[in-house]
Amino acid sequence: MKTYSLAWQNAKRIWTNGSRVFVLNAADSLEVYKQSAPTTGNGTLTKISETATSTAALFDATNVWMVNSTVYALTSTGAINQYSYTETPIIGTIAARLQSAGVVATGLTDVSQAWSPGAGVVNTQTTTSDPDTTGQIAKYSTGPWAQLDPEVRTGIVGTIMADAGPCLADPDPSVQPYFATSPDETGGVEAVDPAEEVAQTPSNTVTGKFTLGSGLPAAGLRVTLTANDLGDGATGQTQVPFLGMATTAADGTWSITLPGTLPADVQQAKDDNGGILNLQATAEGVTTTTTSTPMLGVDTLSTATAQQSATVSGQNDYGHSTLLAPNTVSGTTQDTYAASTDSSTLAADYNPYLVNGHDVSAEAVRPPTVPMSSGNCWDTKTKIDSSTKYTVVGEAHANWDAKSTFEYESSMSSSIDTAVKSSGNWTIGASKELSQSNGMTVGWSNKSKYSHQYQVPILYKKWKYQHWCSGSVRATWYKIEASGYHIPADGAAGKFGKDVSSKDGSANFNKAPKANRTYLEGGGGTLSLAHGSSVKFGGAVSAFGISLGAKTGYDSNHSQRITLGNQPGKQWIWGKNGSLSSGHAGVFYSK
């Protein structure tokens, strides 16, 4: 480092190419200084010229920078102008001259800053109102102007201090860049593809568990099982196909065996969903205290009654518990969601079990007084609203000398949270499996140093469900759930989500468990995460003001892949939830 104490406090801007320092004081005053030792920075500065040639445009420019003997200027109109700098020795002095050399580029109206990392290259920083794309760095060549990399990085905002660096040594190509101390690369093994998963065993039996709000078992309650994917196109009220009934055991568990031959419409819905059958199980009761509060549990499940053609994402694992909640809504209850609302949050002290000032979470629950049977009871559903929302279904990472690919092809392979409202507020329920064909190939392939999430358009519907017995409504609840892949009018088949490159790099690598790390040898190798399922992306979508999570099953058509460049040496990756070979990584990051 070297500090120069010169009278530059009124300078409009200062730039350098290493051996020369240029000080623009006014539209007609450009001073040129010679740096005697640019390699070390320990030399002295001597003014060699003051010229008024071609400086007015530089004074009004947004950015000015220099590479070797070429000066560049970014104008407020989105153009990059080029100037040549020459020196002519004259007895006792030097005549310095800046001369316009033409326009390098135009139309860069969103560019807020530009600079050159070396000869023949210009980087630009674009600032937009979109938080997912603002601060995008792009790379161009200058002769002729051509885009080399549309997105070196996104999310870099503010003023960039860029040094063309003619006096810097070239880095060792086999060493990845890092900040502070060198990362600890001990541990880890060479990456291999995860083993093939054991195919899910088809079963006609589904199971679950209902509990009180306190977590204690809800015993002795009747459970009704219905098909969940029918009636989506109906207008008005439609009856939901009944598939079975059971009673919860002492520990709250239940089990229902589906018919050996499903009703034709249910079988068709199952076939349309890649062989996966979505189900809904409900249990209802009444508290045994004087409050006699009606209680309701709503569970979402899925099963493969035969070998499915699509991958199950895995969040509908049997054995999960569903809480009963007060059933205080009615057929006339109106949902207060406003279309302009972007998200829904509950007060920190919200208690769904507080009914008329009394907490019913631990109260015992008995079956309704009116007996229930498949012959005199049924469920209906009525569509309240529908909306297409772009939903996060995955992400891919590539840092340093690597390229990322995310594939989401041919069919869906995602599980998305449902939301249920049986009292005053919505609660997040179990997930619904989407495996139907979408007939599309979306994602991206081989983007250099690119780490992003990916979104696809999914249709969401809000339903009013009602349970009827002997012609009377005995329970009402509302439900928000995904319906399927749906490209809106004039909409994209898929689009990039937020930049997640902050998960990559040496600092995050150092924090990762060593057991999760693995490496690939440089030289163009590739590795895919095509088994298991992704991490659950919290807040993958906001549907009708409710934030829902999503998860994707990996297979040959749905995968995260990294492809290495030609740099030698080890290139490290690591799984979020485990090693890649374990099949439980969920997603992997790139050092």
XYZ file of C-alpha atoms in Angstrom:
591
model
C 0.000 0.000 0.000
C 1.090 3.549 -0.689
C -0.714 6.758 0.278
C -0.149 9.898 -1.774
C -0.879 13.269 -0.186
C -1.655 15.547 -3.099
C -4.127 18.371 -3.622
C -6.821 16.185 -5.204
C -9.686 17.024 -2.848
C -11.613 18.790 -5.626
C -11.065 16.116 -8.292
C -14.156 14.934 -10.167
C -12.638 11.440 -10.528
C -9.309 9.621 -10.504
C -8.317 6.495 -12.454
C -5.120 4.631 -13.249
C -3.621 1.977 -15.474
C -0.826 1.312 -12.985
C 1.996 3.393 -14.410
C -0.102 6.514 -14.950
C -2.604 8.240 -12.657
C -5.217 10.511 -14.244
C -6.924 13.265 -12.248
C -9.956 14.974 -13.804
C -10.529 18.266 -12.016
C -12.960 19.943 -14.412
C -14.380 19.568 -17.887
C -11.230 21.153 -19.305
C -8.564 20.066 -16.819
C -7.001 16.580 -16.876
C -3.720 16.048 -15.049
C -1.503 13.040 -15.775
C 0.958 11.708 -13.171
C 3.731 9.149 -13.548
C 4.016 6.395 -10.918
C 7.712 5.513 -10.666
C 7.208 2.032 -9.152
C 3.792 0.653 -10.115
C 4.782 -2.945 -9.331
C 5.290 -2.252 -5.606
C 3.281 0.924 -5.120
C 6.234 2.446 -3.240
C 7.253 4.913 -5.911
C 6.600 8.631 -6.255
C 4.100 10.528 -8.369
C 5.327 13.207 -10.762
C 2.977 15.328 -12.862
C 4.018 14.945 -16.483
C 1.194 16.712 -18.317
C -1.967 18.731 -18.082
C -4.208 18.557 -21.111
C -7.640 19.826 -22.111
C -8.096 17.344 -24.958
C -11.401 15.373 -25.098
C -12.209 15.665 -21.383
C -15.704 17.204 -21.350
C -17.462 13.886 -22.099
C -15.384 12.148 -19.421
C -16.408 14.769 -16.872
C -20.127 13.998 -17.454
C -19.684 10.195 -17.640
C -21.124 7.782 -15.068
C -17.912 5.699 -14.884
C -14.404 6.119 -16.289
C -11.749 3.389 -16.247
C -8.605 2.409 -18.117
C -6.822 -0.680 -19.436
C -3.279 -0.197 -20.696
C -3.535 2.824 -23.070
C -7.314 2.701 -23.589
C -9.776 4.793 -21.572
C -13.454 3.757 -21.341
C -16.415 5.860 -20.232
C -19.959 4.731 -19.365
C -22.409 7.525 -20.174
C -25.730 8.296 -18.515
C -27.491 7.309 -21.765
C -26.220 3.713 -21.570
C -23.312 3.926 -23.993
C -19.647 2.966 -23.521
C -17.229 5.270 -25.338
C -13.563 4.472 -25.983
C -10.544 6.816 -26.010
C -6.915 6.214 -26.901
C -4.151 7.707 -24.748
C -0.785 8.650 -26.287
C 2.353 10.413 -25.062
C 4.740 12.309 -27.309
C 8.143 13.333 -25.845
C 9.043 16.951 -26.418
C 12.265 18.540 -25.242
C 11.902 19.008 -21.498
C 8.309 17.751 -21.300
C 5.744 15.230 -22.522
C 2.694 15.999 -24.630
C -0.197 13.776 -23.485
C -3.249 13.337 -25.660
C -6.678 11.671 -25.290
C -8.462 11.048 -28.556
C -11.925 9.567 -29.143
C -11.740 6.056 -30.634
C -15.432 5.438 -31.113
C -18.422 3.870 -29.360
C -17.982 0.365 -27.931
C -21.626 -0.318 -26.972
C -25.064 1.301 -26.702
C -28.402 0.393 -25.162
C -27.077 -0.340 -21.669
C -29.782 1.735 -19.992
C -30.039 -0.481 -16.889
C -26.271 -0.578 -16.335
C -25.267 1.340 -13.226
C -21.517 0.640 -13.354
C -18.967 -0.834 -15.743
C -15.274 -1.739 -15.548
C -12.632 -3.931 -17.233
C -10.972 -6.865 -15.450
C -8.447 -7.011 -18.295
C -7.762 -6.053 -21.901
C -10.618 -6.667 -24.328
C -13.199 -7.386 -21.620
C -15.886 -5.248 -19.949
C -18.012 -6.226 -16.956
C -21.314 -4.454 -16.276
C -23.451 -4.182 -13.169
C -27.214 -3.945 -13.797
C -29.549 -2.508 -11.173
C -33.275 -3.344 -11.389
C -36.338 -3.208 -9.150
C -36.466 -7.032 -9.005
C -34.671 -8.250 -5.849
C -33.938 -11.608 -7.522
C -32.020 -10.085 -10.455
C -30.678 -6.737 -9.268
C -26.930 -6.444 -9.001
C -26.404 -8.767 -11.968
C -22.837 -8.856 -13.277
C -22.384 -9.672 -16.979
C -19.178 -10.072 -19.025
C -18.576 -8.793 -22.577
C -15.751 -8.666 -25.075
C -14.906 -5.291 -26.594
C -13.705 -6.057 -30.073
C -16.324 -6.548 -31.318
C -18.823 -6.134 -28.466
C -20.261 -9.575 -27.628
C -21.697 -11.164 -24.497
C -19.406 -13.784 -22.959
C -21.357 -14.581 -19.793
C -24.866 -13.139 -19.145
C -24.663 -13.722 -15.399
C -21.320 -13.887 -13.646
C -23.176 -13.206 -10.402
C -26.428 -11.700 -9.153
C -26.997 -9.757 -5.943
C -23.851 -7.588 -6.016
C -25.147 -4.102 -5.238
C -23.512 -0.813 -4.364
C -20.305 0.607 -5.814
C -17.815 -1.967 -7.070
C -14.139 -1.123 -6.579
C -12.593 -2.859 -9.575
C -8.893 -2.988 -10.401
C -7.733 -3.882 -13.899
C -4.620 -5.081 -12.097
C -1.834 -4.928 -14.734
C 0.711 -5.180 -11.915
C -0.845 -8.256 -10.267
C 0.571 -11.748 -10.736
C -1.586 -14.346 -12.487
C -3.214 -16.721 -9.961
C -2.365 -20.401 -9.759
C -5.059 -21.997 -11.983
C -5.265 -25.090 -9.747
C -6.099 -23.119 -6.595
C -9.693 -22.041 -5.960
C -10.113 -18.444 -4.762
C -10.827 -17.976 -1.074
C -10.963 -15.246 1.555
C -8.732 -15.076 4.639
C -7.142 -18.447 5.457
C -7.036 -21.422 3.119
C -10.011 -23.781 3.659
C -9.470 -27.102 5.408
C -9.781 -29.755 2.705
C -9.028 -32.767 4.883
C -11.563 -35.576 4.874
C -14.015 -36.407 2.121
C -13.815 -39.008 -0.613
C -14.063 -38.852 -4.376
C -17.670 -38.413 -5.465
C -19.713 -41.308 -6.826
C -23.324 -41.454 -7.921
C -25.711 -42.569 -5.140
C -26.906 -46.155 -5.264
C -30.223 -46.924 -6.910
C -33.125 -46.711 -4.480
C -35.238 -49.705 -3.614
C -38.564 -49.340 -5.400
C -41.510 -48.473 -3.182
C -43.561 -51.558 -2.359
C -47.117 -51.156 -3.655
C -49.764 -51.399 -0.948
C -53.526 -51.122 -0.694
C -53.294 -50.218 3.008
C -52.908 -46.668 4.282
C -52.288 -45.663 7.878
C -52.133 -42.532 10.012
C -52.557 -41.171 13.496
C -54.761 -38.514 15.089
C -53.905 -36.788 18.370
C -55.342 -34.142 20.635
C -53.894 -30.663 20.547
C -51.731 -31.654 23.533
C -50.211 -34.537 21.565
C -52.045 -37.276 23.492
C -53.759 -39.958 21.367
C -57.269 -39.335 20.072
C -58.815 -42.770 20.604
C -62.179 -44.176 19.528
C -62.871 -41.713 16.686
C -64.216 -42.736 13.296
C -61.920 -41.971 10.338
C -63.334 -41.363 6.853
C -61.050 -41.860 3.817
C -61.859 -40.176 0.481
C -60.149 -39.692 -2.893
C -58.620 -36.256 -3.188
C -58.091 -35.603 -6.922
C -61.640 -35.657 -8.306
C -64.099 -32.885 -8.971
C -61.408 -30.292 -9.787
C -63.262 -29.198 -12.911
C -66.739 -29.212 -11.390
C -68.762 -26.074 -10.727
C -70.710 -25.879 -7.513
C -70.875 -28.636 -4.937
C -69.667 -32.142 -5.844
C -69.542 -35.361 -3.807
C -66.115 -36.799 -2.967
C -65.630 -40.560 -3.564
C -65.705 -42.570 -0.314
C -62.953 -45.235 -0.020
C -63.116 -46.568 3.521
C -63.745 -46.071 7.216
C -61.913 -47.026 10.435
C -61.788 -46.248 14.158
C -58.669 -44.857 15.877
C -57.005 -47.259 18.297
C -55.955 -46.460 21.870
C -52.762 -44.860 20.558
C -54.653 -42.780 17.972
C -53.517 -44.841 14.970
C -55.805 -46.090 12.221
C -55.516 -48.326 9.173
C -57.730 -48.722 6.098
C -57.327 -51.194 3.249
C -58.459 -49.791 -0.089
C -60.791 -51.781 -2.328
C -59.031 -54.288 -4.566
C -60.690 -52.616 -7.546
C -60.946 -48.842 -7.292
C -63.969 -46.981 -8.687
C -63.361 -46.112 -12.335
C -63.080 -42.350 -11.752
C -60.681 -42.855 -8.829
C -58.533 -45.236 -10.911
C -58.425 -42.654 -13.716
C -57.306 -39.921 -11.301
C -54.598 -42.246 -10.004
C -53.405 -43.077 -13.540
C -53.363 -39.381 -14.450
C -51.103 -38.757 -11.454
C -48.418 -41.223 -12.491
C -49.833 -44.110 -10.462
C -49.970 -42.177 -7.188
C -53.295 -41.881 -5.404
C -53.887 -38.771 -3.286
C -56.210 -39.287 -0.317
C -57.833 -37.305 2.479
C -58.600 -38.733 5.907
C -60.814 -36.920 8.400
C -61.702 -37.598 12.022
C -64.296 -35.691 14.020
C -65.427 -35.609 17.620
C -66.669 -33.461 20.504
C -64.868 -32.515 23.714
C -66.247 -34.289 26.784
C -66.339 -31.159 28.970
C -69.249 -28.778 29.320
C -67.965 -26.747 26.358
C -68.840 -29.630 23.972
C -66.526 -28.107 21.354
C -66.623 -29.883 17.971
C -63.128 -31.051 16.938
C -61.833 -32.003 13.483
C -58.659 -33.537 12.079
C -57.835 -33.383 8.344
C -54.932 -35.435 6.949
C -53.542 -35.644 3.401
C -51.862 -38.881 2.275
C -50.671 -40.572 -0.887
C -50.009 -44.176 -1.846
C -48.947 -46.276 -4.824
C -51.348 -49.186 -5.109
C -49.251 -50.517 -8.020
C -45.775 -49.734 -9.343
C -45.928 -46.032 -10.127
C -44.410 -44.441 -13.225
C -43.243 -41.332 -11.347
C -41.101 -40.713 -8.310
C -42.740 -40.177 -4.922
C -41.124 -37.227 -3.154
C -41.455 -38.939 0.192
C -43.038 -36.458 2.588
C -46.285 -38.416 2.910
C -44.538 -41.156 4.874
C -46.942 -43.223 6.900
C -46.748 -42.801 10.646
C -47.009 -39.021 10.844
C -49.506 -37.516 13.279
C -52.322 -35.076 12.640
C -53.680 -32.815 15.366
C -57.373 -32.351 15.997
C -58.395 -28.694 16.048
C -61.590 -26.856 17.036
C -64.142 -26.947 14.224
C -65.742 -23.547 14.667
C -66.226 -22.517 11.017
C -69.593 -23.107 9.391
C -71.044 -23.282 5.934
C -71.614 -19.524 6.032
C -68.142 -18.598 7.334
C -66.325 -16.313 4.903
C -62.561 -16.460 4.444
C -61.097 -12.987 5.064
C -58.193 -13.368 2.617
C -57.793 -10.382 0.304
C -56.413 -10.966 -3.186
C -53.807 -8.245 -2.673
C -52.355 -9.975 0.372
C -48.955 -11.515 -0.298
C -48.438 -13.529 2.880
C -50.242 -14.578 6.024
C -48.761 -14.516 9.505
C -50.222 -15.346 12.879
C -49.667 -13.437 16.084
C -46.919 -14.950 18.210
C -49.380 -15.663 21.011
C -52.109 -17.136 18.770
C -53.698 -20.239 20.327
C -56.050 -22.166 17.981
C -57.374 -24.158 20.960
C -58.719 -21.142 22.825
C -62.514 -21.323 22.444
C -64.626 -18.756 24.303
C -61.733 -18.117 26.671
C -61.226 -21.829 27.416
C -58.213 -23.896 26.231
C -59.504 -27.222 24.851
C -56.165 -28.624 23.628
C -55.930 -31.277 26.357
C -59.619 -32.116 26.684
C -60.699 -35.662 25.893
C -62.669 -36.063 22.689
C -65.546 -38.513 22.112
C -67.244 -39.495 18.849
C -70.296 -37.492 17.782
C -73.572 -38.633 19.295
C -75.094 -39.407 15.899
C -73.550 -42.691 14.668
C -71.656 -42.579 11.402
C -71.631 -45.139 8.611
C -70.699 -45.187 4.948
C -74.347 -45.441 4.010
C -75.663 -42.283 5.620
C -72.570 -40.015 5.571
C -70.604 -38.431 2.731
C -68.232 -35.529 1.964
C -68.653 -32.729 -0.568
C -66.351 -30.035 -1.860
C -66.994 -26.686 -3.528
C -64.338 -24.601 -5.284
C -63.997 -21.119 -3.780
C -61.099 -19.747 -5.849
C -58.118 -20.740 -8.021
C -54.802 -19.089 -8.848
C -51.609 -20.025 -10.706
C -48.406 -19.359 -8.767
C -44.772 -19.980 -9.668
C -43.454 -22.478 -7.139
C -39.882 -23.424 -6.208
C -39.258 -27.051 -7.213
C -35.480 -27.205 -6.948
C -32.127 -25.506 -7.210
C -28.646 -26.189 -8.568
C -25.214 -24.857 -7.618
C -21.881 -24.280 -9.365
C -19.007 -22.149 -8.095
C -15.518 -21.375 -9.436
C -14.683 -23.476 -12.515
C -18.002 -25.339 -12.806
C -21.386 -25.245 -14.527
C -24.779 -26.098 -13.073
C -27.804 -27.865 -14.560
C -31.320 -28.300 -13.186
C -33.727 -30.609 -14.987
C -37.500 -30.845 -14.507
C -38.754 -32.854 -17.459
C -41.760 -34.722 -18.830
C -43.732 -35.074 -15.586
C -44.081 -33.476 -12.195
C -42.334 -34.941 -9.166
C -43.168 -32.605 -6.300
C -44.988 -32.656 -2.972
C -46.494 -29.373 -1.818
C -47.919 -28.444 1.576
C -51.648 -28.134 2.008
C -53.319 -25.613 4.316
C -56.464 -26.290 6.358
C -58.805 -23.952 8.209
C -61.369 -25.461 10.576
C -61.364 -22.608 13.090
C -60.258 -18.984 12.957
C -56.932 -19.380 11.138
C -55.146 -21.482 8.555
C -52.707 -24.201 9.599
C -50.205 -26.088 7.436
C -51.185 -29.684 6.770
C -49.479 -32.705 5.201
C -48.321 -32.524 1.583
C -50.040 -33.461 -1.640
C -48.148 -35.400 -4.306
C -48.082 -34.099 -7.903
C -46.745 -36.605 -10.437
C -48.916 -36.024 -13.483
C -47.402 -35.476 -16.911
C -46.685 -31.865 -17.819
C -45.365 -32.574 -21.304
C -42.656 -29.956 -20.820
C -38.882 -29.855 -20.456
C -37.847 -26.930 -18.281
C -34.822 -25.931 -16.219
C -31.375 -24.911 -17.410
C -28.208 -26.573 -18.633
C -24.492 -25.861 -18.099
C -24.571 -22.284 -16.817
C -21.151 -21.216 -15.550
C -20.781 -20.335 -11.865
C -24.560 -20.275 -11.543
C -26.544 -21.033 -8.386
C -30.278 -20.409 -8.539
C -33.621 -21.850 -7.576
C -36.109 -22.827 -10.268
C -39.873 -22.293 -10.339
C -42.707 -23.847 -12.351
C -46.319 -22.615 -12.666
C -48.733 -24.622 -10.517
C -52.473 -24.116 -10.187
C -53.721 -23.785 -6.599
C -57.323 -24.122 -5.511
C -59.181 -23.159 -2.368
C -62.019 -25.521 -1.429
C -64.846 -25.620 1.035
C -65.313 -29.172 2.306
C -68.353 -30.377 4.240
C -69.138 -33.640 5.984
C -72.774 -34.674 5.788
C -74.690 -37.268 7.767
C -78.358 -38.098 7.147
C -78.780 -34.927 5.103
C -77.270 -32.517 7.677
C -73.869 -30.797 7.675
C -71.826 -32.065 10.590
C -68.437 -30.476 9.828
C -67.099 -27.718 7.560
C -63.485 -26.878 6.739
C -61.544 -25.011 4.083
C -58.462 -26.308 2.283
C -55.778 -24.867 -0.013
C -53.936 -27.376 -2.181
C -51.969 -27.669 -5.407
C -53.914 -28.982 -8.391
C -51.299 -29.406 -11.121
C -48.925 -27.869 -13.637
C -50.585 -24.950 -15.412
C -49.004 -22.349 -17.697
C -50.953 -19.086 -17.391
C -51.886 -17.029 -20.443
C -48.783 -15.253 -21.730
C -46.846 -16.914 -18.883
C -43.547 -18.797 -18.787
C -43.319 -22.606 -18.731
C -40.776 -22.146 -15.947
C -38.525 -19.411 -14.653
C -35.485 -18.769 -12.524
C -35.981 -18.089 -8.836
C -33.717 -16.328 -6.389
C -29.930 -16.402 -6.422
C -28.678 -18.937 -3.832
C -24.942 -18.519 -4.451
C -24.567 -17.341 -0.838
C -24.743 -21.049 0.090
C -21.548 -21.781 -1.900
C -17.898 -20.888 -1.470
C -15.010 -21.589 0.882
C -16.558 -20.079 4.027
C -19.625 -22.337 3.812
C -17.434 -25.306 2.876
C -15.477 -24.822 6.113
C -18.715 -24.952 8.133
C -20.057 -28.083 6.429
C -19.721 -31.447 8.259
C -16.752 -33.320 6.819
C -18.923 -36.408 6.433
C -21.047 -34.479 3.893
C -18.083 -33.444 1.721
C -16.930 -35.086 -1.472
C -14.831 -33.999 -4.428
C -14.465 -34.501 -8.145
C -11.192 -34.376 -10.023
C -11.064 -31.428 -12.396
C -11.132 -31.833 -16.129
C -14.727 -31.841 -17.302
C -16.267 -34.504 -15.066
C -19.946 -34.412 -14.077
C -22.109 -35.591 -11.180
C -25.896 -35.741 -10.829
C -28.167 -35.890 -7.798
C -30.844 -38.134 -9.296
C -31.957 -40.292 -6.351
C -33.848 -39.542 -3.150
C -35.646 -36.251 -2.731
C -34.725 -32.610 -2.397
C -34.666 -30.573 0.754
C -37.994 -29.002 1.598
C -38.042 -25.457 0.289
C -39.834 -23.416 2.938
C -41.895 -20.591 1.495
C -41.747 -22.170 -1.954
C -44.966 -20.340 -2.840
C -47.560 -17.986 -1.392
C -51.025 -19.196 -2.388
C -54.063 -17.166 -1.295
C -51.818 -15.426 1.232
C -50.553 -18.669 2.820
C -46.869 -19.634 2.591
C -46.421 -23.290 1.579
C -43.332 -25.488 1.375
C -42.437 -27.871 -1.469
C -40.158 -30.826 -2.126
C -39.111 -32.621 -5.331
C -38.257 -36.263 -5.932
C -35.038 -36.844 -7.873
C -34.942 -39.304 -10.781
C -33.679 -39.458 -14.363
C -36.010 -36.587 -15.331
C -35.635 -34.458 -12.202
C -32.083 -33.810 -11.088
C -29.402 -31.380 -9.970
C -26.116 -31.710 -11.884
C -22.677 -30.111 -11.811
C -20.146 -30.188 -14.661
C -16.516 -29.251 -14.053
C -14.333 -27.063 -16.209
C -10.767 -27.789 -17.202
C -8.986 -26.517 -14.082
C -6.884 -29.280 -12.492
C -7.108 -30.473 -8.897
C -9.985 -31.313 -6.574
C -13.264 -29.472 -6.879
C -15.362 -29.898 -3.742
C -19.103 -30.215 -3.247
C -21.105 -31.087 -0.138
C -24.630 -32.193 0.670
C -26.897 -30.200 2.948
C -28.343 -33.161 4.861
C -25.733 -35.852 4.182
C -23.203 -37.134 1.697
C -24.169 -37.596 -1.937
C -23.546 -41.340 -1.758
C -26.007 -41.649 1.145
C -28.938 -40.582 -1.016
C -29.997 -38.070 1.676
C -28.096 -34.956 0.566
C -31.281 -33.115 -0.438
C -29.239 -30.555 -2.370
C -25.498 -30.070 -2.824
C -23.406 -26.925 -2.803
C -20.205 -26.017 -4.635
C -16.942 -24.732 -3.169
